[in-house]
Short mmCIF file of C-alpha atoms in Angstrom, two decimals:
data_model
loop_
_atom_site.label_atom_id
_atom_site.label_comp_id
_atom_site.label_asym_id
_atom_site.label_seq_id
_atom_site.Cartn_x
_atom_site.Cartn_y
_atom_site.Cartn_z
CA UNK A 1 113.68 182.59 164.22
CA UNK A 2 111.52 180.54 166.51
CA UNK A 3 107.80 181.15 166.41
CA UNK A 4 106.98 182.85 169.66
CA UNK A 5 103.27 183.23 169.09
CA UNK A 6 101.42 179.97 168.58
CA UNK A 7 97.98 179.57 167.07
CA UNK A 8 95.98 176.44 167.61
CA UNK A 9 92.94 176.32 165.35
CA UNK A 10 91.62 172.82 164.97
CA UNK A 11 89.76 171.93 161.81
CA UNK A 12 85.98 172.22 162.07
CA UNK A 13 85.92 173.96 165.45
CA UNK A 14 84.50 177.40 166.20
CA UNK A 15 87.29 178.37 168.54
CA UNK A 16 91.01 178.96 168.54
CA UNK A 17 93.83 179.43 170.97
CA UNK A 18 96.64 181.97 170.84
CA UNK A 19 99.56 181.48 173.22
CA UNK A 20 102.66 183.50 173.75
CA UNK A 21 105.44 183.71 176.32
CA UNK A 22 106.84 187.11 177.27
CA UNK A 23 110.07 188.32 178.78
CA UNK A 24 107.98 190.39 181.16
CA UNK A 25 106.72 190.00 184.71
CA UNK A 26 103.06 188.96 184.65
CA UNK A 27 102.11 192.30 186.29
CA UNK A 28 103.42 194.24 183.28
CA UNK A 29 101.83 191.84 180.80
CA UNK A 30 98.50 192.37 182.52
CA UNK A 31 98.94 196.13 182.71
CA UNK A 32 99.48 196.19 178.93
CA UNK A 33 95.92 194.89 178.59
CA UNK A 34 94.32 197.04 181.25
CA UNK A 35 95.59 200.59 180.74
CA UNK A 36 94.20 202.54 177.78
CA UNK A 37 97.40 204.47 176.97
CA UNK A 38 99.42 201.26 176.82
CA UNK A 39 96.83 199.35 174.79
CA UNK A 40 96.95 202.19 172.24
CA UNK A 41 100.69 201.81 171.87
CA UNK A 42 100.94 198.15 171.05
CA UNK A 43 97.56 197.53 169.41
CA UNK A 44 98.08 200.49 167.09
CA UNK A 45 94.53 201.58 167.72
CA UNK A 46 92.83 204.51 169.36
CA UNK A 47 91.15 203.62 172.62
CA UNK A 48 87.91 205.60 172.80
CA UNK A 49 86.91 203.92 176.02
CA UNK A 50 88.28 201.17 178.25
CA UNK A 51 86.70 200.47 181.61
CA UNK A 52 88.93 197.75 183.03
CA UNK A 53 86.53 196.24 185.52
CA UNK A 54 83.74 193.71 185.78
CA UNK A 55 80.76 194.90 183.69
CA UNK A 56 82.94 197.56 182.11
CA UNK A 57 82.97 198.16 178.37
CA UNK A 58 85.44 199.30 175.76
CA UNK A 59 85.60 200.77 172.28
CA UNK A 60 88.56 200.95 169.90
CA UNK A 61 88.98 202.80 166.63
CA UNK A 62 91.58 201.95 164.00
CA UNK A 63 92.51 204.49 161.37
CA UNK A 64 94.89 204.43 158.40
CA UNK A 65 97.91 206.71 157.99
CA UNK A 66 95.64 209.44 156.56
CA UNK A 67 93.33 209.28 159.55
CA UNK A 68 90.46 207.56 157.76
CA UNK A 69 88.52 205.19 160.00
CA UNK A 70 89.24 201.60 158.98
CA UNK A 71 87.10 199.96 161.61
CA UNK A 72 85.72 200.27 165.11
CA UNK A 73 85.44 197.52 167.61
CA UNK A 74 83.78 197.21 170.99
CA UNK A 75 82.88 194.79 173.71
CA UNK A 76 82.03 194.28 177.34
CA UNK A 77 84.15 192.90 180.13
CA UNK A 78 82.64 190.04 182.10
CA UNK A 79 85.49 189.17 184.36
CA UNK A 80 88.49 191.20 185.42
CA UNK A 81 90.89 189.55 187.86
CA UNK A 82 94.15 191.54 188.09
CA UNK A 83 97.23 189.63 186.89
CA UNK A 84 95.18 186.52 186.21
CA UNK A 85 92.24 186.74 183.89
CA UNK A 86 90.07 188.90 181.62
CA UNK A 87 86.91 187.58 180.01
CA UNK A 88 85.35 189.86 177.43
CA UNK A 89 83.36 189.98 174.22
CA UNK A 90 84.76 191.50 171.04
CA UNK A 91 82.87 192.76 168.03
CA UNK A 92 84.10 194.45 164.88
CA UNK A 93 81.40 196.93 164.00
CA UNK A 94 79.67 196.70 160.60
CA UNK A 95 81.28 193.41 159.66
CA UNK A 96 79.75 189.94 159.23
CA UNK A 97 82.11 188.41 161.79
CA UNK A 98 79.66 188.42 164.67
CA UNK A 99 80.55 188.67 168.34
CA UNK A 100 83.40 186.62 169.74
CA UNK A 101 84.07 185.61 173.32
CA UNK A 102 87.65 186.08 174.48
CA UNK A 103 89.20 184.55 177.60
CA UNK A 104 92.65 185.91 178.44
CA UNK A 105 94.64 183.97 181.01
CA UNK A 106 97.79 185.48 182.41
CA UNK A 107 100.31 183.13 183.95
CA UNK A 108 103.47 183.85 185.90
CA UNK A 109 106.37 181.67 184.75
CA UNK A 110 109.26 183.22 186.65
CA UNK A 111 109.70 186.65 188.25
CA UNK A 112 110.59 188.07 184.85
CA UNK A 113 108.70 185.89 182.41
CA UNK A 114 105.03 185.23 181.84
CA UNK A 115 102.61 183.56 179.49
CA UNK A 116 99.39 184.69 177.86
CA UNK A 117 96.76 182.20 176.77
CA UNK A 118 93.93 183.62 174.66
CA UNK A 119 90.94 181.41 174.07
CA UNK A 120 88.61 182.84 171.43
CA UNK A 121 85.18 181.40 170.68
CA UNK A 122 83.24 182.45 167.56
CA UNK A 123 79.56 182.12 166.71
CA UNK A 124 80.26 179.46 164.09
CA UNK A 125 83.04 177.52 162.38
CA UNK A 126 82.48 179.65 159.28
CA UNK A 127 82.96 182.90 161.18
CA UNK A 128 86.14 181.67 162.80
CA UNK A 129 87.55 180.66 159.45
CA UNK A 130 86.58 184.03 157.95
CA UNK A 131 88.48 185.85 160.70
CA UNK A 132 91.49 183.56 160.24
CA UNK A 133 91.52 184.20 156.52
CA UNK A 134 91.17 187.95 156.79
CA UNK A 135 94.88 188.84 157.01
CA UNK A 136 95.54 186.19 154.36
CA UNK A 137 92.98 187.71 151.98
CA UNK A 138 94.31 191.18 152.76
CA UNK A 139 97.78 189.99 151.76
CA UNK A 140 96.41 188.79 148.44
CA UNK A 141 94.58 192.08 147.89
CA UNK A 142 97.68 194.08 148.72
CA UNK A 143 99.73 192.05 146.25
CA UNK A 144 97.01 192.66 143.70
CA UNK A 145 96.99 196.41 144.37
CA UNK A 146 100.76 196.57 144.03
CA UNK A 147 100.53 194.72 140.74
CA UNK A 148 98.00 197.26 139.47
CA UNK A 149 100.25 200.07 140.58
CA UNK A 150 103.20 198.61 138.70
CA UNK A 151 101.07 197.99 135.63
CA UNK A 152 99.89 201.60 135.64
CA UNK A 153 103.51 202.79 135.43
CA UNK A 154 104.32 200.61 132.43
CA UNK A 155 104.45 202.36 129.02
CA UNK A 156 100.96 202.27 127.49
CA UNK A 157 99.74 200.76 130.70
CA UNK A 158 96.19 201.22 131.81
CA UNK A 159 95.38 201.41 135.46
CA UNK A 160 91.68 200.85 134.93
CA UNK B 1 89.33 188.35 143.64
CA UNK B 2 86.95 185.50 142.90
CA UNK B 3 86.20 184.01 146.29
CA UNK B 4 83.68 181.55 144.96
CA UNK B 5 86.44 179.40 143.51
CA UNK B 6 89.15 179.82 146.06
CA UNK B 7 91.03 176.89 147.56
CA UNK B 8 89.23 177.17 150.89
CA UNK B 9 85.90 176.76 149.20
CA UNK B 10 87.32 173.69 147.52
CA UNK B 11 88.49 171.98 150.69
CA UNK B 12 85.32 172.86 152.60
CA UNK B 13 83.69 169.80 151.01
CA UNK B 14 84.45 166.40 152.61
CA UNK B 15 84.30 164.49 149.30
CA UNK B 16 86.81 166.85 147.73
CA UNK B 17 89.08 166.47 150.74
CA UNK B 18 88.86 162.69 150.32
CA UNK B 19 89.75 163.02 146.62
CA UNK B 20 92.81 165.09 147.52
CA UNK B 21 93.91 162.43 150.00
CA UNK B 22 93.49 159.72 147.36
CA UNK B 23 95.55 161.42 144.68
CA UNK B 24 98.14 162.50 147.22
CA UNK B 25 99.25 158.86 147.33
CA UNK B 26 99.35 158.38 143.52
CA UNK B 27 97.95 159.94 140.37
CA UNK B 28 94.68 158.36 139.32
CA UNK B 29 92.17 158.40 136.50
CA UNK B 30 88.69 159.83 137.09
CA UNK B 31 87.28 156.31 136.95
CA UNK B 32 89.67 155.01 139.59
CA UNK B 33 88.88 157.98 141.82
CA UNK B 34 85.13 157.50 141.41
CA UNK B 35 85.38 153.80 142.26
CA UNK B 36 86.35 154.83 145.79
CA UNK B 37 83.01 156.56 146.36
CA UNK B 38 79.37 155.53 146.40
CA UNK B 39 78.55 158.88 144.83
CA UNK B 40 77.40 159.00 141.20
CA UNK B 41 80.18 159.41 138.65
CA UNK B 42 78.98 162.84 137.34
CA UNK B 43 79.09 164.17 140.91
CA UNK B 44 82.72 163.09 141.22
CA UNK B 45 83.43 164.72 137.85
CA UNK B 46 81.97 167.96 139.18
CA UNK B 47 84.23 167.77 142.23
CA UNK B 48 87.25 167.11 140.02
CA UNK B 49 86.31 170.13 137.94
CA UNK B 50 86.21 172.38 141.03
CA UNK B 51 89.57 171.05 142.21
CA UNK B 52 91.02 171.65 138.75
CA UNK B 53 89.63 175.19 138.61
CA UNK B 54 91.35 176.19 141.81
CA UNK B 55 94.51 174.40 140.72
CA UNK B 56 94.64 171.90 143.56
CA UNK B 57 94.71 169.16 140.93
CA UNK B 58 96.63 168.86 137.69
CA UNK B 59 96.03 166.55 134.71
CA UNK B 60 98.42 164.47 132.67
CA UNK B 61 97.61 162.44 129.59
CA UNK B 62 99.12 158.99 129.49
CA UNK B 63 98.14 157.07 126.36
CA UNK B 64 94.34 157.24 126.22
CA UNK B 65 93.95 157.89 129.93
CA UNK B 66 93.96 161.16 131.82
CA UNK B 67 95.56 161.01 135.25
CA UNK B 68 94.86 163.48 138.03
CA UNK B 69 97.63 164.48 140.38
CA UNK B 70 97.98 166.76 143.38
CA UNK B 71 99.45 170.24 142.97
CA UNK B 72 101.75 170.47 146.02
CA UNK B 73 102.42 174.18 145.49
CA UNK B 74 98.76 175.06 145.86
CA UNK B 75 98.41 172.71 148.82
CA UNK B 76 101.18 174.56 150.59
CA UNK B 77 99.20 177.76 150.16
CA UNK B 78 96.45 176.21 152.29
CA UNK B 79 98.71 174.91 155.01
CA UNK B 80 100.25 178.37 155.26
CA UNK B 81 96.99 180.30 155.34
CA UNK B 82 97.06 180.71 159.12
CA UNK B 83 100.55 182.19 158.94
CA UNK B 84 99.48 185.82 158.18
CA UNK B 85 97.05 185.69 161.12
CA UNK B 86 99.80 184.33 163.39
CA UNK B 87 102.22 186.94 162.09
CA UNK B 88 99.72 189.72 162.86
CA UNK B 89 99.53 188.62 166.51
CA UNK B 90 103.25 187.99 166.71
CA UNK B 91 103.93 191.57 165.54
CA UNK B 92 101.44 192.95 168.08
CA UNK B 93 102.93 190.95 170.95
CA UNK B 94 106.48 191.91 169.97
CA UNK B 95 105.36 195.50 170.22
CA UNK B 96 103.66 194.85 173.56
CA UNK B 97 106.89 193.38 174.90
CA UNK B 98 109.10 196.23 173.70
CA UNK B 99 106.60 198.81 174.99
CA UNK B 100 106.50 197.22 178.43
CA UNK B 101 110.28 196.78 178.61
CA UNK B 102 110.56 200.56 178.32
CA UNK B 103 107.72 201.10 180.77
CA UNK B 104 108.78 202.91 183.87
CA UNK B 105 105.95 203.52 186.36
CA UNK B 106 108.03 205.89 188.52
CA UNK B 107 108.37 208.40 185.68
CA UNK B 108 104.62 208.71 185.31
#
């Protein structure tokens, strides 16, 4: 399958770009970022607060299947131009990742297709690379956990 | 997981990246590698050690000489490291698209 979402993260830079084309009118693509109930659905996160306007702020909470809080994130909105652009900060609370600046640009391609361009700027090259590696590291940890699980089921196996 | 000796740590250093580029072309002895740098020989040995520890380099004995070569499997791991991050966003955006395709403002 073709890669619909593209990531451009140049070596040694503290920024990255995420682009994606949608089979959606730009109005719907924008709405998916502006309305709390919709954000909840596709981000898989609880929206505690989302003031979609200039100088508004937001707060998300992500929980696991058991309802334990995995992390909270928050930020403020600096620019909110319907169907065109959102500029906001994003911070994952209680993590060393710092605050990132996010510029979302919404572009109409045809009446029924649109494009999102996300430009994300981090505090440092190191922080950007940490964020990039996070799902990668998580994958390794999950593989490791699964291995431990299997080992614990083996005869005479020790899970410790 | 020991992060101190992971592959990303290894390639964070410019000298080690240069070593990887050198041996990518052909396997080389430590002496031949060191001759490409102004750095002291023990420093290059240290770098080779780090690259060996995280399996980016392999060794092969040929007569009395030890040749270092690139481990392409481990290198692929690095080139693919962005893939889980991309996949995470791709999954999210797929969900956004399917959510919005079902979206019907008149029913709300």
